[in-house]
Coordinates of C-alpha atoms in Angstrom, one line a residue:
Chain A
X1216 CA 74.8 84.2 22.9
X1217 CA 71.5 83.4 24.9
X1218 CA 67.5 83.2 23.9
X1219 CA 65.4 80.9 25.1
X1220 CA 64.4 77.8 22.0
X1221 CA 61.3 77.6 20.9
X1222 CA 60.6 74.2 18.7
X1223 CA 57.9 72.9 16.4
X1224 CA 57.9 70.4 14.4
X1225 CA 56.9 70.4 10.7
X1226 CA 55.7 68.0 7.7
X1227 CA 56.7 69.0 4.6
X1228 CA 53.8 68.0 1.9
X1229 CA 54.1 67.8 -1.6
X1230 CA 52.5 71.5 -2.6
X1231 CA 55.5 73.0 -0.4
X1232 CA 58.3 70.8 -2.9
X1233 CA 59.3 71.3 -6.3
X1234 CA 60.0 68.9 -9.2
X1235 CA 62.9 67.9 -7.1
X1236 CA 60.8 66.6 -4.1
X1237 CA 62.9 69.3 -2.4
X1238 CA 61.6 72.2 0.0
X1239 CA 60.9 75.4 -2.0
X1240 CA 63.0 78.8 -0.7
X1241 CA 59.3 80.3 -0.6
X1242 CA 57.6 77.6 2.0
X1243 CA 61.3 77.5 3.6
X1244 CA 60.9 81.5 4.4
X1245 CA 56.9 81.1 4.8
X1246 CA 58.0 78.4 7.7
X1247 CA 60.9 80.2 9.7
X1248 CA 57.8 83.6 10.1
X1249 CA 55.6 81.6 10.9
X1250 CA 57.7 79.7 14.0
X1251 CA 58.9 83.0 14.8
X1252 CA 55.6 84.6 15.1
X1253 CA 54.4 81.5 17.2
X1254 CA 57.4 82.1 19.5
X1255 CA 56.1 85.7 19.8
X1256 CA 52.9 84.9 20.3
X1257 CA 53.3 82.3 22.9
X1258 CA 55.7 84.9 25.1
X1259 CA 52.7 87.5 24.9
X1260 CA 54.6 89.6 22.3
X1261 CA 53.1 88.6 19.5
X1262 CA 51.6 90.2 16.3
X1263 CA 48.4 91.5 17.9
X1264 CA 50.3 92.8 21.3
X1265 CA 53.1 94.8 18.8
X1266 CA 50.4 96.5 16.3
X1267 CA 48.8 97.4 19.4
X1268 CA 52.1 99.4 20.3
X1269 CA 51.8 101.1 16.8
X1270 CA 55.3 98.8 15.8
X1271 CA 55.0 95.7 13.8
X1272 CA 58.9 93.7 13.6
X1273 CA 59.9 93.7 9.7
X1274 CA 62.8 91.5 8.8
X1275 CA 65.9 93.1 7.0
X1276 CA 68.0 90.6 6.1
X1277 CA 67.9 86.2 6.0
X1278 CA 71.2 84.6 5.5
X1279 CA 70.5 80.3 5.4
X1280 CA 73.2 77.9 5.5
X1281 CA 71.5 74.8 3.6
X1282 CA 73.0 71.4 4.0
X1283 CA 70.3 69.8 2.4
X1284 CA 66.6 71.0 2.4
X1285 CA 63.7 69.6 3.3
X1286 CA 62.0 66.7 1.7
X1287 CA 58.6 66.3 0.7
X1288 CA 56.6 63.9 3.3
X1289 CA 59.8 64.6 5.6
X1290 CA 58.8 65.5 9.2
X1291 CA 61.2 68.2 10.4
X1292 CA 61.8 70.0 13.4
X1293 CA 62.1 74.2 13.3
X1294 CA 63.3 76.1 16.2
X1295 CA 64.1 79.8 16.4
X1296 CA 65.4 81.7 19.2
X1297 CA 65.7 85.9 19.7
X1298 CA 69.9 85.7 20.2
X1299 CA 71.1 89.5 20.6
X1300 CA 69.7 92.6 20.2
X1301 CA 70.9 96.7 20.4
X1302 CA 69.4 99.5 20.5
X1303 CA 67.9 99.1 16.8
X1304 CA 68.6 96.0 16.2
X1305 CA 67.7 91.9 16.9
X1306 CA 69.3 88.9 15.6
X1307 CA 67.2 85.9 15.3
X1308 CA 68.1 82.7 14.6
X1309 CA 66.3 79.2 13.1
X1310 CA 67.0 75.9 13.1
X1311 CA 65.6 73.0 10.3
X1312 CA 66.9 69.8 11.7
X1313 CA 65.9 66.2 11.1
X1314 CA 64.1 64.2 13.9
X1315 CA 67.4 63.0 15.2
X1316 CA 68.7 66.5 15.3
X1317 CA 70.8 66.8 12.9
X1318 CA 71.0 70.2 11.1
X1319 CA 69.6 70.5 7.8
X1320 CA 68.7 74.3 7.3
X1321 CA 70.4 77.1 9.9
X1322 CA 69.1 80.6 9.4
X1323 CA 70.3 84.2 10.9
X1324 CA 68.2 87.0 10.5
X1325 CA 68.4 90.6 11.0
X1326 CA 65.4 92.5 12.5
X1327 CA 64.0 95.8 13.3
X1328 CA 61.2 97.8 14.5
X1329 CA 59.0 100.2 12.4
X1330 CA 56.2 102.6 13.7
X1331 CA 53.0 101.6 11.5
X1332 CA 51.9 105.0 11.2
X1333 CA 55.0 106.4 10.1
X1334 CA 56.7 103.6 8.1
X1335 CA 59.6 104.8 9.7
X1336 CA 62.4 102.2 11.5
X1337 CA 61.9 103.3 15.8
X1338 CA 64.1 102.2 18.4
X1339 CA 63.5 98.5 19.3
X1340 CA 60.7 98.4 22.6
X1341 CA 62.6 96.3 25.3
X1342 CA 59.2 95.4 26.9
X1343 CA 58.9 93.0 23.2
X1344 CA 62.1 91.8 23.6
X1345 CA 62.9 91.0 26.8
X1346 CA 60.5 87.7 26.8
X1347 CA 63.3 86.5 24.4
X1348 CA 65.5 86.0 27.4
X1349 CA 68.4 87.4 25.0
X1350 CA 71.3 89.5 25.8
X1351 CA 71.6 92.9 24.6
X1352 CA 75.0 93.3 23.4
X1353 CA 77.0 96.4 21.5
X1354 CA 77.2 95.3 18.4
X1355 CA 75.0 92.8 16.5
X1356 CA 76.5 89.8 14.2
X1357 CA 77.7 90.7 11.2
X1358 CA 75.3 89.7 8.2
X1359 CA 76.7 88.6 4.9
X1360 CA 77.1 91.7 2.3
X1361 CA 75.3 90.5 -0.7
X1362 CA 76.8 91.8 -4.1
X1363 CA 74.9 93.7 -6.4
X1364 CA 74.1 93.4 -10.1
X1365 CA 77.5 95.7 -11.2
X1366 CA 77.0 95.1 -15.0
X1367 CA 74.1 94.7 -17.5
X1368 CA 75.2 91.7 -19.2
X1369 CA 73.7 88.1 -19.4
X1370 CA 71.1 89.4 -16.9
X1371 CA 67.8 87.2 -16.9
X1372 CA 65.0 88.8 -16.1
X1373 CA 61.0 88.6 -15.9
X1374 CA 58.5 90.9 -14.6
X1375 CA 55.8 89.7 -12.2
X1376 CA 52.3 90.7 -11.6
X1377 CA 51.6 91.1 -8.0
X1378 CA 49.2 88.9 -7.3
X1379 CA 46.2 89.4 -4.6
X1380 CA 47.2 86.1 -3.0
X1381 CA 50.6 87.8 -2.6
X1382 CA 49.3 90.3 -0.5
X1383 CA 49.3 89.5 3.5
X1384 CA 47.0 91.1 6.2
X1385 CA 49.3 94.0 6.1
X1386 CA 48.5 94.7 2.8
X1387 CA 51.9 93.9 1.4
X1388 CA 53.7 91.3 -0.2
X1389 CA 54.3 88.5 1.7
X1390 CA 58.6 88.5 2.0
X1391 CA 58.6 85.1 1.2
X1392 CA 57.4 85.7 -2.3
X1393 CA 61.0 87.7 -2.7
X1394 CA 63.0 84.4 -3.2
X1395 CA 60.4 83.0 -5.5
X1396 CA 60.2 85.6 -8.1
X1397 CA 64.2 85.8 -7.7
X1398 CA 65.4 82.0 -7.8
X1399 CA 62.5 81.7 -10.9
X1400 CA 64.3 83.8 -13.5
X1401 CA 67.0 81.2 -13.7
X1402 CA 66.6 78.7 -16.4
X1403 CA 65.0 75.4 -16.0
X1404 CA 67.6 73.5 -16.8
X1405 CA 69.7 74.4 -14.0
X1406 CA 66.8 74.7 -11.7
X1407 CA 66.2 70.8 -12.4
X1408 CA 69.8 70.1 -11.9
X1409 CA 71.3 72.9 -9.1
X1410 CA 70.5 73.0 -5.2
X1411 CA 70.9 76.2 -3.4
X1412 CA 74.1 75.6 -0.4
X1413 CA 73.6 79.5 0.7
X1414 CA 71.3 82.2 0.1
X1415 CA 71.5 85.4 1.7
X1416 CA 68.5 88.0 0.9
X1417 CA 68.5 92.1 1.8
X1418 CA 64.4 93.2 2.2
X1419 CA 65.3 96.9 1.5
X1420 CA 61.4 98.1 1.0
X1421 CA 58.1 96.9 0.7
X1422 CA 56.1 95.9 -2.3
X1423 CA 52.7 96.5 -2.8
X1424 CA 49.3 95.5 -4.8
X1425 CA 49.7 96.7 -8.2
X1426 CA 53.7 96.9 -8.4
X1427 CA 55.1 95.6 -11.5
X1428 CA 57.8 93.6 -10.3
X1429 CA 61.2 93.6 -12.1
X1430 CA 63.5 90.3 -11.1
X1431 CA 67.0 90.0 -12.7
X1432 CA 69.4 87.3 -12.0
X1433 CA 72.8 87.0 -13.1
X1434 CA 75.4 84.1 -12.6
X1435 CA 78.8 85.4 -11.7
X1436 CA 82.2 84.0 -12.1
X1437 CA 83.8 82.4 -9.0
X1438 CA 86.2 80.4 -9.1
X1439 CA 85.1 77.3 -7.1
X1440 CA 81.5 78.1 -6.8
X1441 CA 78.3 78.0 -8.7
X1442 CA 76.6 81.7 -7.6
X1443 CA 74.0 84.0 -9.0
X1444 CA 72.9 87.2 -7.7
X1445 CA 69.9 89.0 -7.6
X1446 CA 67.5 91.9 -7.6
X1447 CA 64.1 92.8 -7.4
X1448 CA 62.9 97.0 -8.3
X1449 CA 59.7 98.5 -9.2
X1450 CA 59.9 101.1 -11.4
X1451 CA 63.4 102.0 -11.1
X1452 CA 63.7 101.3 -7.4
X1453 CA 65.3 98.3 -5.7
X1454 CA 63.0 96.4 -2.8
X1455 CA 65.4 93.8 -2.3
X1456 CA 68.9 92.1 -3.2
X1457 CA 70.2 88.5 -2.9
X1458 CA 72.5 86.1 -3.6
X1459 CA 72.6 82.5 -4.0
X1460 CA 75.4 79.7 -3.9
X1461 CA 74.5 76.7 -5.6
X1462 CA 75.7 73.1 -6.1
X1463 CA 75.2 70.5 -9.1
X1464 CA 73.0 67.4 -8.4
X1465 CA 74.8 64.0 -9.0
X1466 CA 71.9 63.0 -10.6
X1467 CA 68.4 64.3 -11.2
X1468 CA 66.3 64.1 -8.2
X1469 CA 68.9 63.1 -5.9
X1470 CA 68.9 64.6 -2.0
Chain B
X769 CA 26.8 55.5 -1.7
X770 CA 29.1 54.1 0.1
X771 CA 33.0 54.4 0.7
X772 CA 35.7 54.2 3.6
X773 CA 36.0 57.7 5.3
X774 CA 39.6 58.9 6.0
X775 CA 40.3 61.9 7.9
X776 CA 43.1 64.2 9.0
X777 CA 43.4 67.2 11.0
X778 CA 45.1 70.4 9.6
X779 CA 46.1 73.6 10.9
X780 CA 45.2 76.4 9.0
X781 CA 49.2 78.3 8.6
X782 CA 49.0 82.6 8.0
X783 CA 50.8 81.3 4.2
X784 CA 48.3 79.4 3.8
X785 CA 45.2 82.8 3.8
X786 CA 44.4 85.9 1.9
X787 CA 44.1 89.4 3.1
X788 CA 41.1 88.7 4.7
X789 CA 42.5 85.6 7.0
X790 CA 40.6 83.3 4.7
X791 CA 42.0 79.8 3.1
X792 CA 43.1 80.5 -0.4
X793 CA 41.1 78.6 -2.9
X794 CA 44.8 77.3 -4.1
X795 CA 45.6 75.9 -1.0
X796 CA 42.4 74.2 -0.5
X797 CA 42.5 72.4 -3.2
X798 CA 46.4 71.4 -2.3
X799 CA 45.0 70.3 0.8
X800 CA 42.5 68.1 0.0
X801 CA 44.3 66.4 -3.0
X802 CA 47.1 66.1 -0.4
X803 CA 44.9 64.3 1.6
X804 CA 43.5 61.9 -1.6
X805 CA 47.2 60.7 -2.0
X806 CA 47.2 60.0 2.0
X807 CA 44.4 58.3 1.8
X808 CA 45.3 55.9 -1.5
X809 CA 48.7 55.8 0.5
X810 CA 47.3 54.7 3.3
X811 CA 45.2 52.2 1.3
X812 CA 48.3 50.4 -0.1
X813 CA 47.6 52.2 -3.7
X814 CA 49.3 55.3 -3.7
X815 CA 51.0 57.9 -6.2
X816 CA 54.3 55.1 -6.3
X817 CA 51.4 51.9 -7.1
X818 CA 49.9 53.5 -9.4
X819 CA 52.9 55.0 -11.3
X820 CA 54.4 51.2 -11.1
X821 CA 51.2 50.0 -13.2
X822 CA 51.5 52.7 -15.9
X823 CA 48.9 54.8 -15.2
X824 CA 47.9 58.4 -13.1
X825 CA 44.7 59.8 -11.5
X826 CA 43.9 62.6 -13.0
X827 CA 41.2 65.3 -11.2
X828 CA 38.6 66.2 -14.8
X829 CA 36.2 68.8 -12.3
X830 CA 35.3 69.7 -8.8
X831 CA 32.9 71.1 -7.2
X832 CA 32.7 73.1 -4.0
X833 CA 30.2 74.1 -1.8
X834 CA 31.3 77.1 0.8
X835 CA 29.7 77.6 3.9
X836 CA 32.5 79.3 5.2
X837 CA 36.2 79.3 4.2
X838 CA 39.1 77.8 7.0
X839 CA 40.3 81.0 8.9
X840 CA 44.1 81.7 9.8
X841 CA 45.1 79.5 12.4
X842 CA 41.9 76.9 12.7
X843 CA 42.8 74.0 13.2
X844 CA 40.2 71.6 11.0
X845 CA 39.1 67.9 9.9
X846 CA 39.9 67.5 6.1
X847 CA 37.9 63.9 5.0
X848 CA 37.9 62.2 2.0
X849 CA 36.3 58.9 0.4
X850 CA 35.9 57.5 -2.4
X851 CA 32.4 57.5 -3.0
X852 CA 30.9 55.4 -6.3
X853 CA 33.0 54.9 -9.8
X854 CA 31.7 53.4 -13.1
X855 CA 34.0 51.7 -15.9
X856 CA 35.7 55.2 -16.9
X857 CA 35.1 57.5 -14.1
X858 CA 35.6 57.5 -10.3
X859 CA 33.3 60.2 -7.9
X860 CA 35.3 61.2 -4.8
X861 CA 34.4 63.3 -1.9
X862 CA 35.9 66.0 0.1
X863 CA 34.7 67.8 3.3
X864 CA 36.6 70.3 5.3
X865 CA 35.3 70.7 9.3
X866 CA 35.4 72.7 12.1
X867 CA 37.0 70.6 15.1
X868 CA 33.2 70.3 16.3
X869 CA 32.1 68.3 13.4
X870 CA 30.2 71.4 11.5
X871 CA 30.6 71.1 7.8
X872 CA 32.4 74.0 6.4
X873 CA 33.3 73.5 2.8
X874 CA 32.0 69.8 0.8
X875 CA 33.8 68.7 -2.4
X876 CA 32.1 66.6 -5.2
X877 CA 35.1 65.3 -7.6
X878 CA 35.1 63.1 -11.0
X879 CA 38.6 61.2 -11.4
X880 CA 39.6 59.6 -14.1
X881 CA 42.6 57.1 -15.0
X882 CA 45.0 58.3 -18.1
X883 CA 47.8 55.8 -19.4
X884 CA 51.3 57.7 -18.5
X885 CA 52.7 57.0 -21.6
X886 CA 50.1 57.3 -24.5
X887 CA 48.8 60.3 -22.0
X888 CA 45.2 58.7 -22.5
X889 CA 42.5 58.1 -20.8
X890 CA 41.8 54.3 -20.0
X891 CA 39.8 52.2 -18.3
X892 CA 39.9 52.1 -14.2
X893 CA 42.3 49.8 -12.6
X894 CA 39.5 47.6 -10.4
X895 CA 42.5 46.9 -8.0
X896 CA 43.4 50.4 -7.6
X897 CA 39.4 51.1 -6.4
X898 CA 37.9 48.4 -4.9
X899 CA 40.2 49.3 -1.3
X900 CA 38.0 52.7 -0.9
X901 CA 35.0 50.1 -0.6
X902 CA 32.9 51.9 -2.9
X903 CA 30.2 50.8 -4.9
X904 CA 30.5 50.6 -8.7
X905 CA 27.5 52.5 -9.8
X906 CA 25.6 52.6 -13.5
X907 CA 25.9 56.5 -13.7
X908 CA 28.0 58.7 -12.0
X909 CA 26.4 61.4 -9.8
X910 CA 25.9 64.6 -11.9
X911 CA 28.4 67.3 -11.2
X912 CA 27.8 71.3 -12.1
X913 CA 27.7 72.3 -15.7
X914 CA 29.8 75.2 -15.8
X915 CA 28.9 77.7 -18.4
X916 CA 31.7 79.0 -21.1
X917 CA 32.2 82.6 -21.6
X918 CA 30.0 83.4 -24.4
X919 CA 30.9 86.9 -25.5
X920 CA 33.7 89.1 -25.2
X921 CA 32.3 92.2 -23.4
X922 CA 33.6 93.5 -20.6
X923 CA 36.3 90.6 -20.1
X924 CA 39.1 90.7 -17.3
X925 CA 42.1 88.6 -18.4
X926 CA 45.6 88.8 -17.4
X927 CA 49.2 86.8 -18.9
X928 CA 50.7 84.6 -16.1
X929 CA 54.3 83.0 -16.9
X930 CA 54.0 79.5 -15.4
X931 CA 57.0 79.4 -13.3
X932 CA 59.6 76.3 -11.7
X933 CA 57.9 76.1 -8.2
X934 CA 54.3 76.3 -10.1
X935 CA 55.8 72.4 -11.4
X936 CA 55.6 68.7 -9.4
X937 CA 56.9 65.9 -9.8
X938 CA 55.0 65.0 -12.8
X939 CA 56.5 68.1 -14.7
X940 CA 53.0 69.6 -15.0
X941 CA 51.8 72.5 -13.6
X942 CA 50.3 71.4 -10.2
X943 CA 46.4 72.1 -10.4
X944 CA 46.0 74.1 -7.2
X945 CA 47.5 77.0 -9.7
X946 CA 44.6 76.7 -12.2
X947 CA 42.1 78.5 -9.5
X948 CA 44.6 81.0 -8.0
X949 CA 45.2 83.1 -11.5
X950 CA 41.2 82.6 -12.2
X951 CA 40.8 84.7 -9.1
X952 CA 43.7 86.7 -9.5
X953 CA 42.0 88.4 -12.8
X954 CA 39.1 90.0 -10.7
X955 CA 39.8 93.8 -8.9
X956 CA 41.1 94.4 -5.5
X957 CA 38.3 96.1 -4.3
X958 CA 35.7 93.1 -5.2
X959 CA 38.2 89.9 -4.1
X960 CA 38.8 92.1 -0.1
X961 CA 35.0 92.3 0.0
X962 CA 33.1 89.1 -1.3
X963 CA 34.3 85.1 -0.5
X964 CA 33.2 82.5 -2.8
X965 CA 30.3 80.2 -1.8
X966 CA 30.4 77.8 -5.0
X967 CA 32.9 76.9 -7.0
X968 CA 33.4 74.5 -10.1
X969 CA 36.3 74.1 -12.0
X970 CA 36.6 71.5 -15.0
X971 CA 40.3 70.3 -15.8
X972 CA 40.8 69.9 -19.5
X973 CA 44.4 70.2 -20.5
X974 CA 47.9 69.9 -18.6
X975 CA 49.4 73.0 -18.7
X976 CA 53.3 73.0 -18.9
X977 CA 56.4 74.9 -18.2
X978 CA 56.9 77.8 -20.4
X979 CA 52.9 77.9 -21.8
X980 CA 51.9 81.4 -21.6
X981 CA 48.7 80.9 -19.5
X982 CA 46.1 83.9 -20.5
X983 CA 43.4 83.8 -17.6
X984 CA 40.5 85.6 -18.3
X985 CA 37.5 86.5 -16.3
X986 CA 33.8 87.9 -16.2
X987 CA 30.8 88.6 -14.0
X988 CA 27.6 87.5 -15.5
X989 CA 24.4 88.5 -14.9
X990 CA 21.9 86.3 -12.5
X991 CA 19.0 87.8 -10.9
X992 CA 20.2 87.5 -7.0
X993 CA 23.7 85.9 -7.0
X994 CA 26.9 87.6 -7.9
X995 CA 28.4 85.2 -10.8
X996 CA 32.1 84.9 -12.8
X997 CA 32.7 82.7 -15.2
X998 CA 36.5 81.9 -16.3
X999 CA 38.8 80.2 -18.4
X1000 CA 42.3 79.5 -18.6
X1001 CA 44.4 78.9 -22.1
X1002 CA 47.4 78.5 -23.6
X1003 CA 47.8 80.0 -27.6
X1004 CA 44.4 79.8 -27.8
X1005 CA 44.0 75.8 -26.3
X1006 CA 41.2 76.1 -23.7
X1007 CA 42.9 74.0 -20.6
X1008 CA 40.4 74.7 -17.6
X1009 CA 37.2 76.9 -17.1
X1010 CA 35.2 77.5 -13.7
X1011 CA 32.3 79.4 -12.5
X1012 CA 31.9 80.7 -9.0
X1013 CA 29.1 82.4 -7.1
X1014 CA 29.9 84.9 -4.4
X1015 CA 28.7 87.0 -1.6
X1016 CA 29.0 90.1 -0.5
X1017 CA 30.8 90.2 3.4
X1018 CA 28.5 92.7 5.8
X1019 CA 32.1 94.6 6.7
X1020 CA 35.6 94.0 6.2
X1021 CA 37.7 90.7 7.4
X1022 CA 34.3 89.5 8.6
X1023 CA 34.0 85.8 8.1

């Protein structure tokens, strides 16, 4: 797979950590969009050149392999490359790697293309993706499918109040408030004591000022793994799935 | 008055603004404690030094002044000094820059020094001041007297459920919240078309996981300035109020 590497680098400060020191989801996801729209920006594609095609990118899926995240004060470098795309379809991936290299954080999204007028998804414009340098193949990488929420027992829950900080230029919620009001329902306890290893999340439709926001999580029974899953509706209608691996801290506050 | 200036540069990230490309009030005030802790860092008596001798610098109020808010990618100079401190209470100040030198936001600040394990305030630490090379003063300079709401007319108030990423190290709910669901309580309509030019914000209680924080807000009458008053509280336990003054912008997104 091809797609030329664009590479920033990052210092995490303490309001982007929690009580752990560690990275939160939320500043992880706020991060990646951000490298990804400077890449954009600096090819000539960028936010500005798409709305001006009536198309703005919206991402459909994140799937992050965490070997450890972030720490607060940590300088980090963040790369992200366009890798693949179809006709409806681009894969983009991220990198979070120490300043030797090593890989902390690795990231493959799904992509696509919707007509702002319309709402509706529109074939992918090469002219925005060609920049990218990336091949167009047959068939994009297959994304992890996420479980859903299959019974109504020992679900947690909490409903949130969008908030008008939530809301981005485009007058939605910010995606990277998803994982927030998702990982937050879990109880403090294990919060304090768990780190997520995986966590794949499904953006299935947009939420707006105003939406009460229902999150449930739920832990499920593997046999090897710690794993909860996920879901966030408004009124009856799911905007997005997820699920999270986790593993147990040694000890409290270690990496 | 005197004190050592320190200075850093920051970029101004799309996470980091509102709908209208504008600095969240939250952030700034993550921003320049951030750079309060570099500074004492930097100084040889950071968060660690202090913590070592028992004690914590607690923010009690601040006070901005707004010419204009950081926009979505600006890059700007954040400084900080310690400016004058008496036996009890230290005076610190902020300013935020545009890369030419032209002030955009200033910040007046009273600190003061509580024992980490009675949770008390005490006397400053001499030690942990005298590096800022600031002048112990008789009287502190005066900062805003923020008025309380006084009646119950026509209040705006909403619930907010302090959640695990709203927590630092410290276990307390990191103060950059406090202003973020003052804000959040006034309407759409008015936050997308006024940006605050003045506001003070008096810390008076920790607020802790699980508290359910009841934020409510007003606008208050003044002959030629649009005014809100606000307070935060937990069962009835006032923990913070603020008062801001606001103008009106001449069209939308304008600056």
């Amino acid at each position: 797979m091809t797609g030329d590497i664009f590479s920033e680098n990052h210092e995490v400060e303490y309001y982007e950590t929690n009580l752990l020191g560690n990275m939160t989801l939320s500043m992880l996801t706020d991060v990646i969009i951000m490298i990804s729209q400077d890449q954009a920006t600096a090819l000539g594609v960028g936010t500005q050149y798409v709305i001006e095609h009536g198309v703005t990118w919206v991402v459909a899926q994140t799937d992050m392999d965490i070997t450890r995240l972030p720490r607060v004060h940590e300088k980090v470098q963040v790369q992200t490359r366009g890798s693949s795309y179809t006709k409806y379809f681009a894969y983009r991936e991220f990198w979070v790697r120490d300043m030797d290299g090593n890989e902390l954080v690795h990231v493959g999204s799904l992509w696509v293309m919707m007509d702002i007028q319309s709402r509706k998804m529109v074939k992918l414009d090469e002219a925005m993706v060609i920049p990218y340098h990336c091949d167009r193949v047959r068939r994009i990488q297959r994304l992890n499918k996420i479980p859903k929420i299959h019974d109504e027992h020992d679900i947690m829950q909490t409903e949130y109040h969008v908030r008008f900080t939530d809301i981005d230029w485009n007058s939605h919620v910010n995606n990277a408030k998803y994982i927030g009001w998702m990982v937050d329902v879990l109880p403090y306890d294990f919060l304090a004591s768990h780190v997520p290893t995986e966590v794949s999340i499904k953006y299935e439709d947009e939420v707006t000022y105003g939406d009460p926001v229902l999150s449930r999580g739920k832990f499920i029974n593997t046999d090897n793994q710690i794993q909860t899953v996920h879901d966030i509706s408004v009124n009856g209608s799911t905007k997005s799935i997820a699920e999270v691996k986790w593993k147990k801290l040694d000890k409290k506050g270690s990496k």
